[in-house]
Coordinates of C-alpha atoms and ligand atoms in Angstrom, one line a residue:
M795 CA 295.4 41.4 -41.6
S796 CA 293.8 39.5 -38.7
R797 CA 290.2 39.8 -37.4
R798 CA 290.9 37.6 -34.4
P799 CA 289.7 39.1 -31.1
L800 CA 292.4 39.7 -28.6
H801 CA 291.3 37.1 -26.1
T802 CA 289.8 33.9 -27.3
S803 CA 289.4 30.4 -25.9
S804 CA 289.0 27.2 -27.8
P805 CA 287.5 23.8 -27.1
P806 CA 289.6 20.9 -25.7
A807 CA 291.7 18.9 -28.2
A808 CA 289.4 15.9 -27.7
S809 CA 286.4 17.8 -29.0
L810 CA 288.3 19.2 -32.0
R811 CA 289.6 15.7 -32.8
A812 CA 286.0 14.4 -32.8
R813 CA 284.9 17.2 -35.1
L814 CA 287.7 16.5 -37.6
D815 CA 286.8 12.8 -37.6
R816 CA 283.1 13.7 -38.2
A817 CA 284.2 16.1 -41.0
R818 CA 286.1 13.2 -42.7
V819 CA 283.0 11.0 -42.5
A820 CA 280.7 13.8 -43.7
A821 CA 283.1 14.3 -46.7
A822 CA 283.0 10.6 -47.5
D823 CA 279.1 10.6 -47.2
A824 CA 279.1 13.5 -49.7
N825 CA 281.3 11.6 -52.1
T826 CA 283.9 14.3 -51.6
D827 CA 287.6 13.5 -51.6
A828 CA 288.7 16.5 -49.6
L829 CA 287.5 19.6 -47.8
L830 CA 289.6 22.7 -48.3
I831 CA 288.9 24.9 -45.4
A832 CA 289.7 28.6 -45.5
P833 CA 290.3 30.9 -42.5
G834 CA 287.1 31.8 -40.7
S835 CA 284.4 30.1 -38.7
D836 CA 284.8 26.7 -40.4
L837 CA 288.5 26.6 -39.5
R838 CA 287.8 27.8 -36.0
Y839 CA 285.2 25.0 -35.6
L840 CA 287.6 22.4 -36.7
I841 CA 290.9 23.5 -35.1
G842 CA 290.0 26.2 -32.6
Q843 CA 291.6 29.0 -34.5
A844 CA 290.0 31.1 -37.2
G845 CA 293.3 32.2 -38.7
G846 CA 293.4 35.1 -41.1
S847 CA 295.2 35.8 -44.3
F848 CA 294.0 37.0 -47.5
E849 CA 296.1 36.9 -50.7
R850 CA 298.4 34.2 -49.3
L851 CA 296.7 30.8 -49.2
T852 CA 295.9 29.2 -45.9
T853 CA 293.9 26.1 -46.1
L854 CA 293.2 23.1 -43.9
V855 CA 293.0 20.0 -46.1
V856 CA 290.7 17.4 -44.6
Q857 CA 290.5 14.2 -46.6
A858 CA 287.8 11.5 -46.5
G859 CA 289.5 8.4 -45.1
D860 CA 292.4 8.2 -42.7
A861 CA 295.0 10.6 -44.2
P862 CA 296.2 13.1 -41.7
A863 CA 294.7 16.6 -42.0
R864 CA 297.2 19.1 -43.4
L865 CA 297.4 22.8 -42.7
V866 CA 298.9 24.6 -45.7
V867 CA 299.9 27.9 -44.3
P868 CA 302.3 30.8 -45.1
K869 CA 305.4 30.3 -42.9
L870 CA 305.0 33.9 -41.6
E871 CA 301.5 33.1 -40.3
T872 CA 302.5 30.0 -38.3
P873 CA 302.8 31.9 -35.0
G874 CA 299.1 32.6 -35.2
Y875 CA 298.5 28.9 -35.0
A876 CA 300.8 28.2 -32.0
G877 CA 297.8 27.5 -29.7
V878 CA 296.4 24.8 -32.0
P879 CA 297.2 21.3 -30.6
T880 CA 298.3 20.0 -34.0
G881 CA 300.0 16.9 -32.5
E882 CA 296.9 15.8 -30.6
L883 CA 294.8 16.5 -33.7
G884 CA 297.1 14.7 -36.0
I885 CA 297.5 17.7 -38.2
E886 CA 300.6 18.0 -40.3
V887 CA 301.6 21.6 -40.8
V888 CA 302.8 22.4 -44.3
P889 CA 304.4 25.8 -44.3
W890 CA 305.2 27.7 -47.5
V891 CA 307.2 30.8 -48.2
D892 CA 306.7 33.6 -50.7
G893 CA 307.8 32.3 -54.1
D894 CA 306.5 28.8 -53.5
D895 CA 303.3 27.6 -55.2
P896 CA 300.9 26.8 -52.4
Y897 CA 298.3 25.4 -54.8
R898 CA 300.8 22.9 -56.0
L899 CA 301.4 21.9 -52.3
V900 CA 297.7 21.2 -51.9
A901 CA 297.6 19.2 -55.1
D902 CA 300.6 17.2 -53.9
C903 CA 298.6 16.3 -50.7
L904 CA 295.7 15.1 -52.8
G905 CA 297.0 13.2 -55.8
T906 CA 294.1 13.1 -58.3
P907 CA 290.9 13.7 -56.5
G908 CA 287.5 13.5 -58.3
R909 CA 285.8 16.1 -56.1
V910 CA 287.0 18.7 -53.6
A911 CA 284.8 21.0 -51.6
V912 CA 286.0 24.6 -50.8
S913 CA 284.8 26.8 -47.9
D914 CA 281.9 29.0 -48.8
T915 CA 284.0 32.0 -47.8
M916 CA 287.2 31.1 -49.6
A917 CA 288.4 34.0 -51.7
A918 CA 287.8 33.6 -55.5
L919 CA 291.5 34.1 -56.2
H920 CA 292.2 30.9 -54.2
V921 CA 289.3 29.0 -55.6
L922 CA 290.3 29.6 -59.2
A923 CA 294.0 28.9 -58.5
L924 CA 293.0 25.6 -56.9
R925 CA 290.8 24.8 -59.8
A926 CA 293.8 25.2 -62.1
A927 CA 296.1 23.2 -59.8
L928 CA 293.5 20.4 -59.5
A929 CA 292.4 20.4 -63.1
G930 CA 290.7 17.0 -62.9
A931 CA 288.6 17.7 -59.8
E932 CA 285.1 19.0 -59.6
Q933 CA 284.8 21.9 -57.1
T934 CA 281.8 22.0 -54.8
L935 CA 281.0 24.0 -51.6
A936 CA 282.1 22.7 -48.2
G937 CA 279.2 24.6 -46.5
P938 CA 276.6 21.9 -47.1
V939 CA 279.0 19.3 -45.7
L940 CA 280.0 21.2 -42.6
R941 CA 276.5 22.5 -41.8
E942 CA 275.7 18.9 -40.9
L943 CA 278.2 19.3 -38.1
R944 CA 278.0 23.0 -37.2
M945 CA 274.2 23.3 -36.9
R946 CA 274.0 20.6 -34.3
K947 CA 275.4 22.2 -31.2
D948 CA 276.9 20.1 -28.4
A949 CA 276.4 21.0 -24.7
T950 CA 279.6 23.1 -24.6
E951 CA 278.4 25.2 -27.6
I952 CA 274.9 25.6 -26.1
A953 CA 276.5 26.7 -22.8
A954 CA 278.5 29.3 -24.7
L955 CA 275.4 30.6 -26.6
R956 CA 273.6 30.8 -23.3
R957 CA 276.4 33.0 -21.8
A958 CA 276.3 35.2 -24.9
A959 CA 272.5 35.5 -24.6
E960 CA 272.8 36.4 -20.9
A961 CA 275.4 39.0 -21.7
I962 CA 273.3 40.7 -24.3
D963 CA 270.2 40.5 -22.1
R964 CA 272.1 42.5 -19.5
V965 CA 272.8 45.2 -22.1
H966 CA 269.1 45.4 -23.0
A967 CA 268.2 45.6 -19.3
R968 CA 270.3 48.8 -19.2
M969 CA 268.8 50.5 -22.3
G970 CA 267.2 53.3 -20.2
E971 CA 270.7 54.5 -19.3
W972 CA 271.2 55.6 -22.9
L973 CA 268.1 55.7 -25.0
R974 CA 266.4 59.0 -24.7
A975 CA 264.8 61.8 -26.7
G976 CA 267.3 64.5 -27.8
R977 CA 270.2 62.1 -28.4
T978 CA 271.2 60.8 -31.9
E979 CA 271.0 57.1 -32.8
A980 CA 274.8 57.2 -33.2
E981 CA 275.4 58.6 -29.7
V982 CA 273.2 55.9 -28.2
G983 CA 274.9 53.3 -30.4
T984 CA 278.3 54.2 -29.1
D985 CA 277.2 53.7 -25.5
I986 CA 275.5 50.4 -26.3
A987 CA 278.7 49.2 -28.1
A988 CA 280.7 50.0 -24.9
A989 CA 278.2 48.1 -22.8
I990 CA 278.3 45.1 -25.1
V991 CA 282.0 44.7 -24.3
E992 CA 281.5 45.6 -20.5
E993 CA 278.9 42.9 -20.2
G994 CA 281.2 40.1 -21.5
H995 CA 281.6 40.2 -25.2
T996 CA 285.0 40.5 -26.9
Q997 CA 283.6 43.1 -29.3
A998 CA 280.3 44.7 -30.4
D999 CA 279.7 43.1 -33.8
F1000 CA 276.6 45.1 -34.8
V1001 CA 274.5 47.8 -33.2
I1002 CA 271.2 48.7 -34.9
V1003 CA 269.3 51.7 -33.4
G1004 CA 266.4 52.3 -35.8
S1005 CA 264.3 55.2 -34.5
G1006 CA 261.0 56.4 -35.9
P1007 CA 261.0 55.9 -39.7
N1008 CA 264.5 54.3 -39.6
G1009 CA 263.0 51.4 -37.6
A1010 CA 261.2 50.3 -40.8
S1011 CA 264.6 49.3 -42.3
P1012 CA 265.4 46.0 -40.7
H1013 CA 269.2 46.3 -41.3
H1014 CA 269.5 50.0 -40.5
D1015 CA 272.7 50.8 -38.6
V1016 CA 272.8 54.0 -36.7
S1017 CA 272.5 57.6 -38.1
D1018 CA 272.6 61.2 -36.9
R1019 CA 268.8 61.3 -36.5
V1020 CA 267.9 62.8 -33.2
I1021 CA 265.5 60.6 -31.3
E1022 CA 262.2 62.2 -30.5
Q1023 CA 259.4 61.9 -28.0
G1024 CA 256.9 59.3 -29.2
D1025 CA 259.4 57.4 -31.4
V1026 CA 259.4 53.7 -31.6
V1027 CA 263.0 52.4 -31.6
V1028 CA 264.2 49.0 -32.8
V1029 CA 267.5 48.0 -31.0
D1030 CA 269.2 44.9 -32.5
I1031 CA 272.5 44.1 -31.0
G1032 CA 275.1 41.4 -30.6
G1033 CA 278.7 40.2 -30.7
P1034 CA 280.9 37.2 -29.8
I1035 CA 282.1 36.1 -26.4
A1036 CA 285.6 34.6 -25.9
E1037 CA 284.6 31.2 -27.1
G1038 CA 283.5 32.7 -30.4
Y1039 CA 279.8 32.1 -30.1
N1040 CA 277.5 35.1 -30.8
S1041 CA 274.6 36.9 -29.2
D1042 CA 271.9 38.5 -31.3
S1043 CA 268.8 40.0 -29.7
T1044 CA 266.3 42.6 -30.6
R1045 CA 263.9 44.5 -28.4
T1046 CA 261.6 47.4 -29.4
Y1047 CA 261.4 50.5 -27.2
S1048 CA 259.1 53.5 -27.2
I1049 CA 260.2 56.9 -26.0
G1050 CA 257.1 57.8 -24.0
Q1051 CA 253.8 56.6 -25.5
P1052 CA 254.1 55.8 -29.2
R1053 CA 253.1 58.7 -31.5
E1054 CA 251.7 56.5 -34.3
R1055 CA 248.2 55.2 -33.5
D1056 CA 248.6 51.7 -34.9
V1057 CA 251.7 50.7 -32.9
I1058 CA 250.1 49.1 -29.9
E1059 CA 247.7 46.9 -31.8
S1060 CA 250.3 45.8 -34.3
Y1061 CA 252.9 45.1 -31.6
A1062 CA 250.4 42.8 -29.9
V1063 CA 250.2 40.8 -33.2
L1064 CA 254.0 40.7 -33.4
Q1065 CA 254.3 39.4 -29.9
R1066 CA 251.8 36.6 -30.6
A1067 CA 253.7 35.8 -33.8
Q1068 CA 257.0 35.5 -32.1
H1069 CA 255.6 33.3 -29.3
A1070 CA 253.8 31.1 -31.8
A1071 CA 257.0 30.5 -33.8
V1072 CA 258.9 29.5 -30.6
E1073 CA 256.0 27.2 -29.7
A1074 CA 256.1 25.6 -33.1
A1075 CA 259.8 24.7 -32.8
C1076 CA 260.4 21.2 -31.7
P1077 CA 262.2 18.1 -32.9
G1078 CA 260.6 17.0 -36.2
A1079 CA 259.0 20.3 -37.0
T1080 CA 260.6 21.8 -40.1
A1081 CA 262.3 25.2 -40.4
Q1082 CA 259.5 26.4 -42.8
E1083 CA 256.8 25.4 -40.3
V1084 CA 258.4 27.7 -37.7
D1085 CA 258.5 30.5 -40.2
A1086 CA 254.9 29.9 -41.2
A1087 CA 253.8 29.9 -37.5
A1088 CA 254.9 33.5 -37.2
R1089 CA 253.9 34.6 -40.7
D1090 CA 250.4 33.2 -40.6
I1091 CA 249.5 35.3 -37.5
I1092 CA 250.9 38.5 -39.0
A1093 CA 249.1 37.8 -42.3
A1094 CA 245.8 37.0 -40.6
A1095 CA 246.0 40.5 -39.0
G1096 CA 246.3 42.0 -42.4
L1097 CA 250.0 42.9 -41.9
G1098 CA 251.6 40.2 -44.0
E1099 CA 253.1 42.7 -46.5
F1100 CA 254.9 44.5 -43.7
F1101 CA 256.9 41.4 -42.5
I1102 CA 259.6 41.5 -45.2
H1103 CA 262.2 38.9 -44.1
R1104 CA 262.5 35.3 -43.0
T1105 CA 261.7 34.5 -39.4
G1106 CA 265.2 33.6 -38.4
H1107 CA 268.7 32.2 -38.9
G1108 CA 271.0 29.7 -37.3
I1109 CA 273.6 31.1 -34.9
G1110 CA 276.9 29.9 -33.5
L1111 CA 280.4 30.9 -34.5
D1112 CA 278.7 33.0 -37.2
V1113 CA 275.9 35.4 -36.4
H1114 CA 274.0 34.2 -39.5
E1115 CA 274.5 30.5 -40.4
E1116 CA 272.5 27.4 -41.2
P1117 CA 269.7 26.6 -40.8
Y1118 CA 267.6 29.5 -42.1
I1119 CA 264.1 29.7 -40.8
V1120 CA 262.4 30.4 -44.1
G1121 CA 259.7 29.2 -46.4
G1122 CA 261.0 26.4 -48.6
N1123 CA 263.4 25.0 -46.0
D1124 CA 262.0 21.6 -45.1
L1125 CA 264.9 20.7 -42.8
P1126 CA 263.5 18.9 -39.8
L1127 CA 264.7 20.4 -36.5
E1128 CA 266.7 18.3 -34.0
P1129 CA 267.7 18.8 -30.4
G1130 CA 270.8 21.1 -30.3
I1131 CA 269.9 23.2 -33.3
A1132 CA 270.0 26.9 -32.4
F1133 CA 268.5 29.8 -34.3
S1134 CA 266.9 33.2 -34.0
V1135 CA 263.1 33.8 -33.9
E1136 CA 262.7 37.4 -35.0
P1137 CA 259.6 38.4 -36.8
G1138 CA 259.1 42.1 -37.5
I1139 CA 256.6 44.5 -38.8
Y1140 CA 257.9 47.5 -40.9
Q1141 CA 255.7 50.4 -41.8
P1142 CA 257.7 52.4 -44.4
G1143 CA 258.3 56.0 -43.5
R1144 CA 256.7 55.6 -40.1
W1145 CA 258.0 53.0 -37.7
G1146 CA 259.1 49.4 -37.3
A1147 CA 259.2 46.7 -34.6
R1148 CA 261.0 43.4 -34.1
I1149 CA 261.3 40.9 -31.3
E1150 CA 264.3 38.6 -31.5
D1151 CA 265.4 35.8 -29.2
I1152 CA 267.8 32.9 -29.8
V1153 CA 266.2 29.5 -29.1
V1154 CA 267.7 26.1 -29.0
V1155 CA 265.7 23.0 -29.8
T1156 CA 265.4 20.6 -26.8
S1157 CA 264.1 17.0 -26.6
D1158 CA 260.5 18.1 -26.6
G1159 CA 260.3 21.8 -27.7
A1160 CA 262.6 24.8 -27.8
E1161 CA 264.1 27.0 -25.1
S1162 CA 264.6 30.7 -25.4
L1163 CA 268.2 31.6 -24.3
N1164 CA 267.2 35.3 -24.1
T1165 CA 264.8 36.0 -21.3
R1166 CA 264.1 39.7 -21.4
P1167 CA 260.3 40.5 -21.4
H1168 CA 258.7 40.8 -24.9
E1169 CA 256.5 43.8 -24.2
L1170 CA 257.1 47.1 -25.9
V1171 CA 259.4 48.8 -23.5
V1172 CA 258.2 52.3 -22.8
L1173 CA 261.1 54.5 -21.6
D1174 CA 260.3 57.7 -19.8
S1175 CA 262.2 60.7 -21.1
Ligands
ZN1256 ZN1 269.8 40.2 -39.8
ZN1257 ZN1 269.4 40.6 -34.7
ZN1258 ZN1 269.2 37.8 -36.0

């Protein structure tokens, strides 16, 4: 089973080679003998291909030091890696066939390591089998090692995030074509999903159309609820572009003037909170300070209990990745770190609102990659 989009593009071999070298150094810095990378975004980051196998082990073995990286992969899956410049990357491909013990192959690459770090997303069946094959090694997570690389985006990655943001902005700009009273959330969602692809994504990853009371559930999907005049509607949408980088943007719409009397005043608070969080983001500010900038404003308006999630999340090859913009995260921001700023106010049983832009930290502040207006968008019906 493969979740690879049909058309993808990957960075030049020189960038991938530099990433692999940095991964080796990061592993050494973390006193880790080897990183064992499973298919997914970590693998795509390092070799330009996400791969995809489940019960058969595929893993990229990246050792601290100069040993060549090795891709242990089922022989039948090797065509999927044909586009990977293994020669230029110095990657040795180690194919195995059904009946072989792939865990033994990994162990043979490594000798007697003291500590190995496995991908956060590696399936438990592989983690436990590797534990048995490398009985003397402590297992840790590779996520904290790789986040040091992945959360600092280079110019090419930021350019890709910008293209993704522009594509999702074009979808929001067209919302009036689909979002009207008398249609169900699911009908509107189907049209939005098609537009996400039309405007330049390889697929629509998620489409949230939370109308009326459904807007109070931040991760609502779509439902058969018929949208009514006076509804406030939270539309949170995104997906990857060919380079694998994701969009994720929320705007809140009203079908005619909002029916609930407290919407306008609360929405103004939300707008100020979102703006304050973006203003707070700059090199040296911590992730939790950005969260607090939004939260303090909402709390001061007496609405703190209705803002029920963190202010944002990092974004890149994954929609949700490090760093998380949340209380307790004292990570200092640096130029090139990209994340969402998405405070929300959720009134159970009545309505919800959220404003979400992706921002990237610059040398002296943060730039919003999404540029649609932040006002409550009143659609005539
Ligand atoms: Zn979310
Ligand atoms: Zn979102
Ligand atoms: Zn988000």
